[in-house]
């Protein structure tokens, strides 16, 4: 995952998500399909922008508790469970695991009310690495043969 403010590019085994701060591209690699949506900050368009989710973490939006504080896989970690105060959210809780000494995100698991779960595991974090702005834009040439469906309102 590469992130800069609200922009991010998440590339995992069977899917990818590219967000340029205005538009979100959901890439389903198995079905060779791309869906284009408007980006709405703070909305849960299937998967939440990690920056939006973590920035919402405060006492007026969540009830949170540390459920584990100790060693896990050789690292000192804290596991924080968060439940939204608002009843209308699509998720029932989130479990965030952070490296206690550095505060770096190790994992985030979202439990949706429909029973589904989304897990983001961060294996490596690099800060200050220069990158190209094109990492946050969709390039159709990289996805030959994919069906692209534009679901934007405009």
PDB file of C-alpha atoms in Angstrom:
ATOM      1  CA  UNK A   1       0.000   0.000   0.000  1.00  0.00           C
ATOM      2  CA  UNK A   2       1.179   3.465  -0.890  1.00  0.00           C
ATOM      3  CA  UNK A   3      -0.570   6.416   0.729  1.00  0.00           C
ATOM      4  CA  UNK A   4      -0.348  10.194   0.600  1.00  0.00           C
ATOM      5  CA  UNK A   5      -3.118  11.993   2.500  1.00  0.00           C
ATOM      6  CA  UNK A   6      -6.460  10.719   1.162  1.00  0.00           C
ATOM      7  CA  UNK A   7      -4.798   9.223  -1.928  1.00  0.00           C
ATOM      8  CA  UNK A   8      -3.805   5.576  -1.775  1.00  0.00           C
ATOM      9  CA  UNK A   9      -2.958   2.557  -3.887  1.00  0.00           C
ATOM     10  CA  UNK A  10      -3.635  -0.844  -2.324  1.00  0.00           C
ATOM     11  CA  UNK A  11      -2.487  -3.878  -4.294  1.00  0.00           C
ATOM     12  CA  UNK A  12      -3.177  -7.347  -2.919  1.00  0.00           C
ATOM     13  CA  UNK A  13      -3.435 -10.820  -4.412  1.00  0.00           C
ATOM     14  CA  UNK A  14      -6.905 -10.781  -5.985  1.00  0.00           C
ATOM     15  CA  UNK A  15      -7.775  -7.095  -5.942  1.00  0.00           C
ATOM     16  CA  UNK A  16      -6.501  -3.570  -6.017  1.00  0.00           C
ATOM     17  CA  UNK A  17      -7.880  -0.194  -5.031  1.00  0.00           C
ATOM     18  CA  UNK A  18      -6.599   3.085  -6.418  1.00  0.00           C
ATOM     19  CA  UNK A  19      -7.824   6.381  -4.996  1.00  0.00           C
ATOM     20  CA  UNK A  20      -6.663   9.747  -6.338  1.00  0.00           C
ATOM     21  CA  UNK A  21      -8.696  11.740  -3.778  1.00  0.00           C
ATOM     22  CA  UNK A  22     -11.614  12.228  -6.225  1.00  0.00           C
ATOM     23  CA  UNK A  23     -12.131   8.834  -7.869  1.00  0.00           C
ATOM     24  CA  UNK A  24     -11.790   5.240  -6.629  1.00  0.00           C
ATOM     25  CA  UNK A  25     -10.978   2.316  -8.908  1.00  0.00           C
ATOM     26  CA  UNK A  26     -11.824  -1.160  -7.520  1.00  0.00           C
ATOM     27  CA  UNK A  27      -9.876  -3.782  -9.473  1.00  0.00           C
ATOM     28  CA  UNK A  28     -11.116  -7.387  -9.317  1.00  0.00           C
ATOM     29  CA  UNK A  29      -8.211  -9.388 -10.742  1.00  0.00           C
ATOM     30  CA  UNK A  30     -10.014 -12.761 -10.727  1.00  0.00           C
ATOM     31  CA  UNK A  31     -12.960 -11.495 -12.759  1.00  0.00           C
ATOM     32  CA  UNK A  32     -10.865  -9.038 -14.796  1.00  0.00           C
ATOM     33  CA  UNK A  33     -13.186  -6.193 -13.886  1.00  0.00           C
ATOM     34  CA  UNK A  34     -12.707  -2.572 -12.795  1.00  0.00           C
ATOM     35  CA  UNK A  35     -15.411  -0.456 -11.164  1.00  0.00           C
ATOM     36  CA  UNK A  36     -14.992   3.316 -11.050  1.00  0.00           C
ATOM     37  CA  UNK A  37     -16.712   5.258  -8.255  1.00  0.00           C
ATOM     38  CA  UNK A  38     -16.676   8.774  -6.885  1.00  0.00           C
ATOM     39  CA  UNK A  39     -14.566   8.997  -3.742  1.00  0.00           C
ATOM     40  CA  UNK A  40     -16.509  10.214  -0.729  1.00  0.00           C
ATOM     41  CA  UNK A  41     -14.286  10.856   2.290  1.00  0.00           C
ATOM     42  CA  UNK A  42     -15.266   8.705   5.271  1.00  0.00           C
ATOM     43  CA  UNK A  43     -17.637   6.456   3.325  1.00  0.00           C
ATOM     44  CA  UNK A  44     -17.172   2.712   3.387  1.00  0.00           C
ATOM     45  CA  UNK A  45     -17.281   1.901  -0.303  1.00  0.00           C
ATOM     46  CA  UNK A  46     -16.673  -1.780   0.387  1.00  0.00           C
ATOM     47  CA  UNK A  47     -13.273  -1.100   1.915  1.00  0.00           C
ATOM     48  CA  UNK A  48     -12.480   1.955   3.971  1.00  0.00           C
ATOM     49  CA  UNK A  49      -9.514   4.166   3.188  1.00  0.00           C
ATOM     50  CA  UNK A  50      -7.220   3.346   6.127  1.00  0.00           C
ATOM     51  CA  UNK A  51      -6.388   7.030   6.609  1.00  0.00           C
ATOM     52  CA  UNK A  52     -10.081   7.937   6.832  1.00  0.00           C
ATOM     53  CA  UNK A  53     -10.803   5.111   9.235  1.00  0.00           C
ATOM     54  CA  UNK A  54      -7.917   5.822  11.584  1.00  0.00           C
ATOM     55  CA  UNK A  55      -8.522   9.594  11.499  1.00  0.00           C
ATOM     56  CA  UNK A  56     -12.095   8.939  12.708  1.00  0.00           C
ATOM     57  CA  UNK A  57     -10.695   7.224  15.811  1.00  0.00           C
ATOM     58  CA  UNK A  58     -11.757   9.527  18.609  1.00  0.00           C
ATOM     59  CA  UNK A  59     -14.139   9.405  21.541  1.00  0.00           C
ATOM     60  CA  UNK A  60     -17.104  10.962  19.741  1.00  0.00           C
ATOM     61  CA  UNK A  61     -17.048   8.382  16.899  1.00  0.00           C
ATOM     62  CA  UNK A  62     -15.881   5.203  18.663  1.00  0.00           C
ATOM     63  CA  UNK A  63     -15.930   3.349  21.909  1.00  0.00           C
ATOM     64  CA  UNK A  64     -12.477   1.788  22.085  1.00  0.00           C
ATOM     65  CA  UNK A  65     -10.580  -0.496  24.385  1.00  0.00           C
ATOM     66  CA  UNK A  66      -7.135  -2.061  24.389  1.00  0.00           C
ATOM     67  CA  UNK A  67      -7.791  -5.815  24.300  1.00  0.00           C
ATOM     68  CA  UNK A  68      -4.158  -6.946  24.194  1.00  0.00           C
ATOM     69  CA  UNK A  69      -0.877  -5.328  25.204  1.00  0.00           C
ATOM     70  CA  UNK A  70       2.208  -7.507  24.962  1.00  0.00           C
ATOM     71  CA  UNK A  71       4.461  -9.559  22.731  1.00  0.00           C
ATOM     72  CA  UNK A  72       3.081 -11.012  19.501  1.00  0.00           C
ATOM     73  CA  UNK A  73       5.303 -12.581  16.820  1.00  0.00           C
ATOM     74  CA  UNK A  74       8.360 -11.083  18.491  1.00  0.00           C
ATOM     75  CA  UNK A  75       6.988  -7.513  18.543  1.00  0.00           C
ATOM     76  CA  UNK A  76       5.514  -5.438  21.351  1.00  0.00           C
ATOM     77  CA  UNK A  77       1.989  -4.679  20.132  1.00  0.00           C
ATOM     78  CA  UNK A  78      -1.307  -3.236  21.238  1.00  0.00           C
ATOM     79  CA  UNK A  79      -4.611  -4.503  19.885  1.00  0.00           C
ATOM     80  CA  UNK A  80      -7.400  -1.944  20.028  1.00  0.00           C
ATOM     81  CA  UNK A  81     -11.038  -2.857  19.398  1.00  0.00           C
ATOM     82  CA  UNK A  82     -13.264  -0.017  18.246  1.00  0.00           C
ATOM     83  CA  UNK A  83     -17.050  -0.014  18.017  1.00  0.00           C
ATOM     84  CA  UNK A  84     -18.812   2.833  16.234  1.00  0.00           C
ATOM     85  CA  UNK A  85     -21.114   5.050  18.282  1.00  0.00           C
ATOM     86  CA  UNK A  86     -23.410   5.632  15.281  1.00  0.00           C
ATOM     87  CA  UNK A  87     -25.824   2.760  14.676  1.00  0.00           C
ATOM     88  CA  UNK A  88     -26.076   3.275  10.891  1.00  0.00           C
ATOM     89  CA  UNK A  89     -22.545   2.178  10.009  1.00  0.00           C
ATOM     90  CA  UNK A  90     -21.921  -0.865   7.803  1.00  0.00           C
ATOM     91  CA  UNK A  91     -19.420  -2.342  10.245  1.00  0.00           C
ATOM     92  CA  UNK A  92     -19.929  -3.575  13.783  1.00  0.00           C
ATOM     93  CA  UNK A  93     -16.346  -3.225  14.984  1.00  0.00           C
ATOM     94  CA  UNK A  94     -12.738  -2.852  13.958  1.00  0.00           C
ATOM     95  CA  UNK A  95      -9.645  -4.417  15.420  1.00  0.00           C
ATOM     96  CA  UNK A  96      -6.458  -2.408  14.972  1.00  0.00           C
ATOM     97  CA  UNK A  97      -3.030  -3.857  15.797  1.00  0.00           C
ATOM     98  CA  UNK A  98      -0.162  -1.389  16.167  1.00  0.00           C
ATOM     99  CA  UNK A  99       3.519  -1.699  16.944  1.00  0.00           C
ATOM    100  CA  UNK A 100       3.548  -0.256  20.457  1.00  0.00           C
ATOM    101  CA  UNK A 101       6.994   1.429  20.405  1.00  0.00           C
ATOM    102  CA  UNK A 102       6.607   3.007  16.944  1.00  0.00           C
ATOM    103  CA  UNK A 103       2.825   3.382  16.565  1.00  0.00           C
ATOM    104  CA  UNK A 104       3.012   1.828  13.081  1.00  0.00           C
ATOM    105  CA  UNK A 105      -0.050  -0.012  11.808  1.00  0.00           C
ATOM    106  CA  UNK A 106       0.477  -3.787  11.692  1.00  0.00           C
ATOM    107  CA  UNK A 107      -3.060  -4.912  10.859  1.00  0.00           C
ATOM    108  CA  UNK A 108      -6.612  -3.636  10.640  1.00  0.00           C
ATOM    109  CA  UNK A 109      -9.621  -5.923  10.569  1.00  0.00           C
ATOM    110  CA  UNK A 110     -13.111  -4.587   9.831  1.00  0.00           C
ATOM    111  CA  UNK A 111     -16.123  -6.704  10.861  1.00  0.00           C
ATOM    112  CA  UNK A 112     -19.160  -5.842   8.734  1.00  0.00           C
ATOM    113  CA  UNK A 113     -22.710  -6.272   9.989  1.00  0.00           C
ATOM    114  CA  UNK A 114     -23.459  -8.633   7.098  1.00  0.00           C
ATOM    115  CA  UNK A 115     -20.914 -11.095   8.539  1.00  0.00           C
ATOM    116  CA  UNK A 116     -18.103 -10.332   6.109  1.00  0.00           C
ATOM    117  CA  UNK A 117     -14.630  -9.348   7.236  1.00  0.00           C
ATOM    118  CA  UNK A 118     -11.893  -7.297   5.588  1.00  0.00           C
ATOM    119  CA  UNK A 119      -8.339  -7.625   6.855  1.00  0.00           C
ATOM    120  CA  UNK A 120      -5.384  -5.432   5.948  1.00  0.00           C
ATOM    121  CA  UNK A 121      -2.003  -6.811   7.060  1.00  0.00           C
ATOM    122  CA  UNK A 122       0.972  -4.491   6.719  1.00  0.00           C
ATOM    123  CA  UNK A 123       4.199  -6.420   6.235  1.00  0.00           C
ATOM    124  CA  UNK A 124       6.516  -3.460   5.680  1.00  0.00           C
ATOM    125  CA  UNK A 125       6.300   0.258   6.296  1.00  0.00           C
ATOM    126  CA  UNK A 126       8.608   2.730   4.578  1.00  0.00           C
ATOM    127  CA  UNK A 127       8.426   6.434   5.311  1.00  0.00           C
ATOM    128  CA  UNK A 128       9.662   9.312   3.193  1.00  0.00           C
ATOM    129  CA  UNK A 129      10.165   7.204   0.095  1.00  0.00           C
ATOM    130  CA  UNK A 130       9.723   9.431  -2.957  1.00  0.00           C
ATOM    131  CA  UNK A 131       7.178   8.216  -5.442  1.00  0.00           C
ATOM    132  CA  UNK A 132       5.487   9.139  -8.645  1.00  0.00           C
ATOM    133  CA  UNK A 133       2.067  10.814  -8.627  1.00  0.00           C
ATOM    134  CA  UNK A 134       0.982   8.235 -11.241  1.00  0.00           C
ATOM    135  CA  UNK A 135       0.808   5.585  -8.498  1.00  0.00           C
ATOM    136  CA  UNK A 136      -2.541   7.178  -7.519  1.00  0.00           C
ATOM    137  CA  UNK A 137      -4.061   7.098 -11.017  1.00  0.00           C
ATOM    138  CA  UNK A 138      -5.591   4.204 -12.924  1.00  0.00           C
ATOM    139  CA  UNK A 139      -3.790   3.232 -16.125  1.00  0.00           C
ATOM    140  CA  UNK A 140      -6.086   1.130 -18.325  1.00  0.00           C
ATOM    141  CA  UNK A 141      -3.092  -0.072 -20.365  1.00  0.00           C
ATOM    142  CA  UNK A 142      -1.915  -2.079 -17.341  1.00  0.00           C
ATOM    143  CA  UNK A 143      -5.188  -4.068 -17.392  1.00  0.00           C
ATOM    144  CA  UNK A 144      -5.701  -5.365 -20.949  1.00  0.00           C
ATOM    145  CA  UNK A 145      -8.882  -7.362 -21.397  1.00  0.00           C
ATOM    146  CA  UNK A 146     -10.494  -5.992 -18.225  1.00  0.00           C
ATOM    147  CA  UNK A 147     -14.114  -4.843 -18.316  1.00  0.00           C
ATOM    148  CA  UNK A 148     -14.221  -1.257 -16.990  1.00  0.00           C
ATOM    149  CA  UNK A 149     -17.543  -0.095 -15.535  1.00  0.00           C
ATOM    150  CA  UNK A 150     -17.925   3.594 -14.643  1.00  0.00           C
ATOM    151  CA  UNK A 151     -20.381   3.989 -11.748  1.00  0.00           C
ATOM    152  CA  UNK A 152     -19.666   7.633 -10.995  1.00  0.00           C
ATOM    153  CA  UNK A 153     -22.615   9.953 -10.495  1.00  0.00           C
ATOM    154  CA  UNK A 154     -21.275  12.778 -12.697  1.00  0.00           C
TER     155      UNK A 154
END
